[in-house]
Short mmCIF file of C-alpha atoms and ligand atoms in Angstrom, two decimals:
data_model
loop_
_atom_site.label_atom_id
_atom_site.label_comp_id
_atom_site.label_asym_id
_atom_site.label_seq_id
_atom_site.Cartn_x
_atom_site.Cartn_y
_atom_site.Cartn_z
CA UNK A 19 30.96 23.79 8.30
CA UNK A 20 28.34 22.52 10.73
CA UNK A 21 25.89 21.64 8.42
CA UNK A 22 28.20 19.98 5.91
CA UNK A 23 26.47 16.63 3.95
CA UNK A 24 23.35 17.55 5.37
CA UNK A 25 19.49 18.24 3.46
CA UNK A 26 17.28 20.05 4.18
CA UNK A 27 13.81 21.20 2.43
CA UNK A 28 12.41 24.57 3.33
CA UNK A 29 8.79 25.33 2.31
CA UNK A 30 7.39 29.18 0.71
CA UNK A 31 11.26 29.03 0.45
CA UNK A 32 11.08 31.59 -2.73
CA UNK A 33 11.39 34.69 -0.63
CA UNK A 34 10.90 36.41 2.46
CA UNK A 35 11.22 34.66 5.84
CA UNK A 36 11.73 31.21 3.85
CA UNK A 37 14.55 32.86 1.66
CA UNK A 38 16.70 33.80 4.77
CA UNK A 39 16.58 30.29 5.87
CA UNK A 40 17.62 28.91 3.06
CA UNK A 41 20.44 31.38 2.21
CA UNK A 42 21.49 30.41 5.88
CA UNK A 43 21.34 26.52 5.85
CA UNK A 44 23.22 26.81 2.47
CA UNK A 45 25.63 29.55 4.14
CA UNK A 46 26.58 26.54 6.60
CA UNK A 47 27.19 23.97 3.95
CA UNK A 48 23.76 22.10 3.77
CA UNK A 49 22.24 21.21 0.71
CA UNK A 50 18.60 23.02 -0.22
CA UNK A 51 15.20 22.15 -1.90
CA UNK A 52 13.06 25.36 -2.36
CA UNK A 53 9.76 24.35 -2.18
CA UNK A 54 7.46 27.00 -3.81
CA UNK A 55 4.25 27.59 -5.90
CA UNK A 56 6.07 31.08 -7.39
CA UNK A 57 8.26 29.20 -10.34
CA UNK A 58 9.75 32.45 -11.65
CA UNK A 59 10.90 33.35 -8.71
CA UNK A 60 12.14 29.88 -7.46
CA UNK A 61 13.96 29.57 -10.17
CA UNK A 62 15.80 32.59 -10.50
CA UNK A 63 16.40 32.18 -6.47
CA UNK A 64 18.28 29.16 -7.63
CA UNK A 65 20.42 30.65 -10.34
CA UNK A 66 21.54 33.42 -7.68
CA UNK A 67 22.45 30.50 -5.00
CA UNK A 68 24.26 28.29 -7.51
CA UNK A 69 26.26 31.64 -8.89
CA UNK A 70 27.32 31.97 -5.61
CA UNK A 71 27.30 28.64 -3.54
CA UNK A 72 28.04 26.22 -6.37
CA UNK A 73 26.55 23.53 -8.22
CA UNK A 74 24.56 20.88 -6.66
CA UNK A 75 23.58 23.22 -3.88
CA UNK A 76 20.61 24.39 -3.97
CA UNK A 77 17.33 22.45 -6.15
CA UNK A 78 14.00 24.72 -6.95
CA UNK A 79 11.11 22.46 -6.70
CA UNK A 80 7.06 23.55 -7.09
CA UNK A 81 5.47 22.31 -4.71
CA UNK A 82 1.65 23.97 -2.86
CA UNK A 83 1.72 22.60 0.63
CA UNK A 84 -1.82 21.77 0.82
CA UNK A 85 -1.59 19.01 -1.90
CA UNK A 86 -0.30 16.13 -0.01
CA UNK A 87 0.84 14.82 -3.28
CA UNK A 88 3.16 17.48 -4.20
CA UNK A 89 4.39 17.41 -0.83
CA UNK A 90 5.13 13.57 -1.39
CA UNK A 91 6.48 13.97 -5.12
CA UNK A 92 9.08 17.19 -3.67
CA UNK A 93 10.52 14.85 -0.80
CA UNK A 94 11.16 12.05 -3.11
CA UNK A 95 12.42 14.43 -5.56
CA UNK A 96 14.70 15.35 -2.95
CA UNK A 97 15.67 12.35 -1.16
CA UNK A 98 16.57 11.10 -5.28
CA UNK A 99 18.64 14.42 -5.78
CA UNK A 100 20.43 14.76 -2.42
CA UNK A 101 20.22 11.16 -0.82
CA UNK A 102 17.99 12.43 2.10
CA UNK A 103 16.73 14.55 3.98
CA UNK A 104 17.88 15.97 7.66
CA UNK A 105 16.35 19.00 8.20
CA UNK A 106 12.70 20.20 7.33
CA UNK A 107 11.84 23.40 7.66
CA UNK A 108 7.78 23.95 7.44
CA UNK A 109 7.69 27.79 6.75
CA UNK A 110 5.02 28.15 3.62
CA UNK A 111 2.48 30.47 5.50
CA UNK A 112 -0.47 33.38 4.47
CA UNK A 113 -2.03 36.19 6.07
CA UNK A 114 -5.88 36.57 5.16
CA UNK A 115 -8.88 36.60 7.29
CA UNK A 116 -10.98 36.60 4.01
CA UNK A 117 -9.94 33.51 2.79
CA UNK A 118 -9.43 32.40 5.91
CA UNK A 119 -10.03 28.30 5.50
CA UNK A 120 -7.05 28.78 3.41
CA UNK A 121 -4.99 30.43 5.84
CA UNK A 122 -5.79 27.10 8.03
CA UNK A 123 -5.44 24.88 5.08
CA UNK A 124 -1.85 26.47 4.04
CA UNK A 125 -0.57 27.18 8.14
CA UNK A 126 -1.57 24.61 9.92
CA UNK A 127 -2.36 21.43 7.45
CA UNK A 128 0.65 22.68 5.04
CA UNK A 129 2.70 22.46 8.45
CA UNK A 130 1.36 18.85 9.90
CA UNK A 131 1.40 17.40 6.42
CA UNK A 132 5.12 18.22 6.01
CA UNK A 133 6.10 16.92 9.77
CA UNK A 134 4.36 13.71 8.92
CA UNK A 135 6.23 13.10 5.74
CA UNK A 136 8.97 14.26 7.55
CA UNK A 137 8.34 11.79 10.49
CA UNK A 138 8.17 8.55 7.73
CA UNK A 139 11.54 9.64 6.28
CA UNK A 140 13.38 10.48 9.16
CA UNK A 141 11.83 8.11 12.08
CA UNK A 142 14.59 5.85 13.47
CA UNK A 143 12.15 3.37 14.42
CA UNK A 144 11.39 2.38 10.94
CA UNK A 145 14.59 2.83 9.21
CA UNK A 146 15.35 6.35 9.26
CA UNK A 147 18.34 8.41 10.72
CA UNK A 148 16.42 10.84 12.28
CA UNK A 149 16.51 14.68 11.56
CA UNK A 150 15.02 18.02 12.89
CA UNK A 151 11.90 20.16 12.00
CA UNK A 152 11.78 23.94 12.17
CA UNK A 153 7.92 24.78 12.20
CA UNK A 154 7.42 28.56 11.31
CA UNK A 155 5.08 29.92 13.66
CA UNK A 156 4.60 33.74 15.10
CA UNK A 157 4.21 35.46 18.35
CA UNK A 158 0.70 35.54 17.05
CA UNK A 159 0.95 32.03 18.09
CA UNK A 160 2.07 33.30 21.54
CA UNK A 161 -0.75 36.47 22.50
CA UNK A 162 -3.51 36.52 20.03
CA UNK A 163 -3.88 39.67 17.79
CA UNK A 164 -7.06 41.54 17.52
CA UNK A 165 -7.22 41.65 13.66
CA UNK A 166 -6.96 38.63 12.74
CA UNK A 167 -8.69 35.66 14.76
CA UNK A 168 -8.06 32.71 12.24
CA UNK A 169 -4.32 33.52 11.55
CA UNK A 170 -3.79 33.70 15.10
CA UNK A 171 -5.60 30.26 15.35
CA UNK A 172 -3.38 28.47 12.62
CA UNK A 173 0.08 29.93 14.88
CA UNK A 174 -1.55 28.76 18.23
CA UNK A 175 -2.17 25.04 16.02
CA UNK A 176 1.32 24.82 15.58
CA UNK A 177 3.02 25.78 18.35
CA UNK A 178 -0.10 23.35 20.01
CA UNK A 179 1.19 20.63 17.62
CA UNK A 180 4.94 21.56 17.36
CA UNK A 181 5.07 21.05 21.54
CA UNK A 182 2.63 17.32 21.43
CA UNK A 183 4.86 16.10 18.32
CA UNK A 184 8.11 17.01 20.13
CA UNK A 185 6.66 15.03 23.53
CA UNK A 186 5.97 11.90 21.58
CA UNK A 187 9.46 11.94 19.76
CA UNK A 188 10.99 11.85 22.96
CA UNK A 189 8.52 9.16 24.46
CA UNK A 190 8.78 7.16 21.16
CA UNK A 191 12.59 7.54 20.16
CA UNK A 192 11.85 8.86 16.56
CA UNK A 193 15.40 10.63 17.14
CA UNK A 194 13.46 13.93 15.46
CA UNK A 195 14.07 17.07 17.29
CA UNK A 196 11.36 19.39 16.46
CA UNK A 197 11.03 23.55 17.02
CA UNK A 198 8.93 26.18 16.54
CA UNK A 199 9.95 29.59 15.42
CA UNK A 200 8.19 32.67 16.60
CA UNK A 201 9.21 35.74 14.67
CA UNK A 202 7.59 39.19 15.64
CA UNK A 203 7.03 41.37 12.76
CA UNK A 204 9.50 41.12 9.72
CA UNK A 205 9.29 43.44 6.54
CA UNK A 206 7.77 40.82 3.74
CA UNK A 207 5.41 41.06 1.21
CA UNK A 208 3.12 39.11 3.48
CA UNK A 209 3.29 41.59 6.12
CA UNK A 210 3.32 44.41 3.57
CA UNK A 211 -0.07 43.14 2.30
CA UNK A 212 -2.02 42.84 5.92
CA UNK A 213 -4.03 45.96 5.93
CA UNK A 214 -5.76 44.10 2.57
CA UNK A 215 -6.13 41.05 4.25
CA UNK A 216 -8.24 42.07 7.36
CA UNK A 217 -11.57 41.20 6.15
CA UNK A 218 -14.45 41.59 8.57
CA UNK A 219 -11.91 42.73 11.00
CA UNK A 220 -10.55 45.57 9.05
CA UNK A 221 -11.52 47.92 12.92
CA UNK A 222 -9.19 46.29 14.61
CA UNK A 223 -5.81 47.54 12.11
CA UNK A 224 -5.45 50.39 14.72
CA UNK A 225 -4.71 48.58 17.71
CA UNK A 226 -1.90 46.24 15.65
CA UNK A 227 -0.65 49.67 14.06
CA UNK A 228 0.56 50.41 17.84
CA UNK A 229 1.61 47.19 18.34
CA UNK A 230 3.38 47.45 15.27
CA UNK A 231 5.13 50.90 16.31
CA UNK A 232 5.30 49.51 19.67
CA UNK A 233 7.31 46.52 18.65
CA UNK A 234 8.64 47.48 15.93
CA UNK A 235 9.64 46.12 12.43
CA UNK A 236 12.56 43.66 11.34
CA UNK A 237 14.20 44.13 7.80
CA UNK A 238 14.69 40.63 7.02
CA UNK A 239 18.68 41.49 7.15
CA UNK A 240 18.16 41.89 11.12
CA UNK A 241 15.84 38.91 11.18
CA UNK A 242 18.58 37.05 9.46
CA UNK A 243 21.76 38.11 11.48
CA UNK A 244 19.77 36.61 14.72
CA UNK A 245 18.09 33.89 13.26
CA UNK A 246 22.08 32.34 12.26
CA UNK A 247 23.10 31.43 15.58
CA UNK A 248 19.30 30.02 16.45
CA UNK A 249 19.06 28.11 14.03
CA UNK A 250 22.84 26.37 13.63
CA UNK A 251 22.26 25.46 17.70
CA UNK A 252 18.64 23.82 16.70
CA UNK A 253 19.41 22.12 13.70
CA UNK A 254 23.00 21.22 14.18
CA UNK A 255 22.75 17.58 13.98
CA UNK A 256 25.07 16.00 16.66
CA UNK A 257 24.05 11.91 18.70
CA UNK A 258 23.01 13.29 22.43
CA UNK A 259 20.85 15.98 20.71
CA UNK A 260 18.49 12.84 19.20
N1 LIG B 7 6.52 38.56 8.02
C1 LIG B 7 6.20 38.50 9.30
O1 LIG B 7 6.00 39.53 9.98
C2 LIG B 7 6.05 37.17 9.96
C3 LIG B 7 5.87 36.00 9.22
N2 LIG B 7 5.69 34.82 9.91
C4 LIG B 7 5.52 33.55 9.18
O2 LIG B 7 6.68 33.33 8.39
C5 LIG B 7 6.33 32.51 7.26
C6 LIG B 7 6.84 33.17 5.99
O3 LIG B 7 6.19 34.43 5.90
P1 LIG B 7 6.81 35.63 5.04
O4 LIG B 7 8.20 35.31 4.63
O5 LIG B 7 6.54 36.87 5.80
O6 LIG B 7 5.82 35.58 3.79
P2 LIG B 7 6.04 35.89 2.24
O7 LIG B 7 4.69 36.06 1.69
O8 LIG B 7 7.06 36.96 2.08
O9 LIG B 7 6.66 34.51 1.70
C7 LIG B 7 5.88 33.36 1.80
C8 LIG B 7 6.31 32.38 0.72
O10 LIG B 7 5.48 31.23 0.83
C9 LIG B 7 4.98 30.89 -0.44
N3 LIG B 7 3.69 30.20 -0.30
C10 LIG B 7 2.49 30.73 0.02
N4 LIG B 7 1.54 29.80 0.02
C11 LIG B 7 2.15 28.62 -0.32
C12 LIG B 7 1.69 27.29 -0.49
N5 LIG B 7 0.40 26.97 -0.38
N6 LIG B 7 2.60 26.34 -0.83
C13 LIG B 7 3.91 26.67 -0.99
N7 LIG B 7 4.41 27.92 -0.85
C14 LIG B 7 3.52 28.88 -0.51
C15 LIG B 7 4.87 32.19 -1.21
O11 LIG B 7 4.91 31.97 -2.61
C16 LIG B 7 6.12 32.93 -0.71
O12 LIG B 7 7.25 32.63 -1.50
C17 LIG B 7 4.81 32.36 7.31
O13 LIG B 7 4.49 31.13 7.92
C18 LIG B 7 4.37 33.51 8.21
O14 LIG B 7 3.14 33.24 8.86
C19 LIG B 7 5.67 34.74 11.29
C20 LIG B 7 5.83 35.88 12.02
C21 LIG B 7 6.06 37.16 11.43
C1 LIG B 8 -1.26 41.58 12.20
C2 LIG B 8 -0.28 40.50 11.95
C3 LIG B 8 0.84 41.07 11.22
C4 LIG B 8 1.67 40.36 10.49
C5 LIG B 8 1.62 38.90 10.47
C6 LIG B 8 2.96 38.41 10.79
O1 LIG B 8 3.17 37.36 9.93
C7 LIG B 8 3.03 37.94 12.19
O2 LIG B 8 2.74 36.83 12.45
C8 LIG B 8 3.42 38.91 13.20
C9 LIG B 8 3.15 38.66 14.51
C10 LIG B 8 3.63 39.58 15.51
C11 LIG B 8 3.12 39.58 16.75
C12 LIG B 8 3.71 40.45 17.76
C13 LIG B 8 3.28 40.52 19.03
C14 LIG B 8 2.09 39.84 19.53
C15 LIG B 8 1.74 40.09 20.81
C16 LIG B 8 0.51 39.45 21.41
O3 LIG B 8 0.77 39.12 22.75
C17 LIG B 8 -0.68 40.36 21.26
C18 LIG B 8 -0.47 41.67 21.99
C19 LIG B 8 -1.35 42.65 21.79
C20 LIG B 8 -2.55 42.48 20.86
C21 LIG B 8 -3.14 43.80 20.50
C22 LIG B 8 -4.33 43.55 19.58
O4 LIG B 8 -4.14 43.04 18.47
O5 LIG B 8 -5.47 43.82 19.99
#
């Protein structure tokens, strides 16, 4: 399979969004660390996998992206377990204009303190055999939605980032291939939970309710029948892609 002997570590990987990618990369024959603050969940995530992908497949591993330390302790943890790591996948993400420095501390810092760790693994110029990074964005990141200024901030940061760290692999030869994803709306408990979330902004839920209907909603079965082909041709790992 096309991801056969390869790692990879997907962040908020308990459920939703992060889930599918996971059940995807393992699908393909990659190894998985689920990085997570929800331990009951995690955990049972992993039982399921194992039960169905084998042993050795699939590794559970707490982990809240904005410590920088957990962040460092889950790599190692994973590089130890699996003997590296290829593929990074930065997808732990909120919703919440209330507590909205942590939506910026958890979206955006979460995201460019995982490609950083990433980049001192994986760098071929100091020792590393290079990799790919899947940063979780949004179309938010794309057209800015009414309702919810900072979230749409944190998705414009990394696609911003996503596009000046992918320019200076290239220019540098860090052999790192680096995406962003920009999923419209997918049926999650994070997108369940918006209307909650809006804060101060709570007038503006009408004109996303007919962008919403507009649009339209993904189960996260649809998201992850297209996502499979997507993300085999980003992350499959071949010389003249690095
Ligand atoms: N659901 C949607 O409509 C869309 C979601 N997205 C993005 O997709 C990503 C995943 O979102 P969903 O699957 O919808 O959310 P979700 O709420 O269903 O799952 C998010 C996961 O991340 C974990 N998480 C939250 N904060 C964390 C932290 N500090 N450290 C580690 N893990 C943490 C949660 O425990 C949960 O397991 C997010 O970045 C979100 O912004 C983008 C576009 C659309
Ligand atoms: C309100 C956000 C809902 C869920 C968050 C979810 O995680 C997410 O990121 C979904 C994003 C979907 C965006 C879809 C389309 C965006 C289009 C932009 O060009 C804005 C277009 C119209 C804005 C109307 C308005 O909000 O005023």
């Amino acid at each position: 399979m096309a991801l056969n002997g390869k790692t990879a570590v997907v962040t908020g990987a308990a459920m939703g969004i992060g889930k599918a990618i996971v059940e995807i990369l393992l699908q393909n024959g990659a190894k998985v660390a689920i990085l997570d603050m929800n331990e009951t969940i995690g955990h049972c995530l992993v039982e399921t996998l194992t039960k169905e992908h084998g042993p050795d497949r699939a590794m559970f591993l707490f982990c809240d992206v904005e410590s920088e330390d957990e962040l460092k302790a889950a790599f190692q943890k994973t590089i130890e377990t699996f003997g590296g790591i290829d593929i990074l996948c930065n997808n732990a993400g909120v919703f919440n204009e209330v507590t909205w420095e942590k939506t910026i501390t958890i979206n955006l810092m979460g995201t460019i303190k995982g490609t950083y760790l990433a980049l001192e693994h994986m760098n071929k110029l100091t020792g590393g055999r290079g990799g790919v990074i899947i940063n979780v964005a949004s179309m938010a990141g794309i057209g800015p939605l009414s309702c919810c200024p900072v979230y749409t901030a944190t998705k414009h940061g990394v696609i911003g980032f996503t596009r000046s760290f992918a320019a200076a692999s290239v220019a540098s030869g860090y052999g790192i291939r680096i995406n962003a994803l920009c999923p419209g709306f997918v049926q999650t408990d994070l997108f369940s939970a918006i209307q909650s979330k809006l804060g101060q902004f709570s007038a503006m839920a009408g004109a996303t309710q007919e962008l919403i209907e507009k649009l339209g909603v993904l189960t996260i079965q649809d998201f992850t029948a297209g996502l499979t082909a997507l993300l085999l041709k980003v992350t499959c790992l071949t010389e003249n892609h690095l």
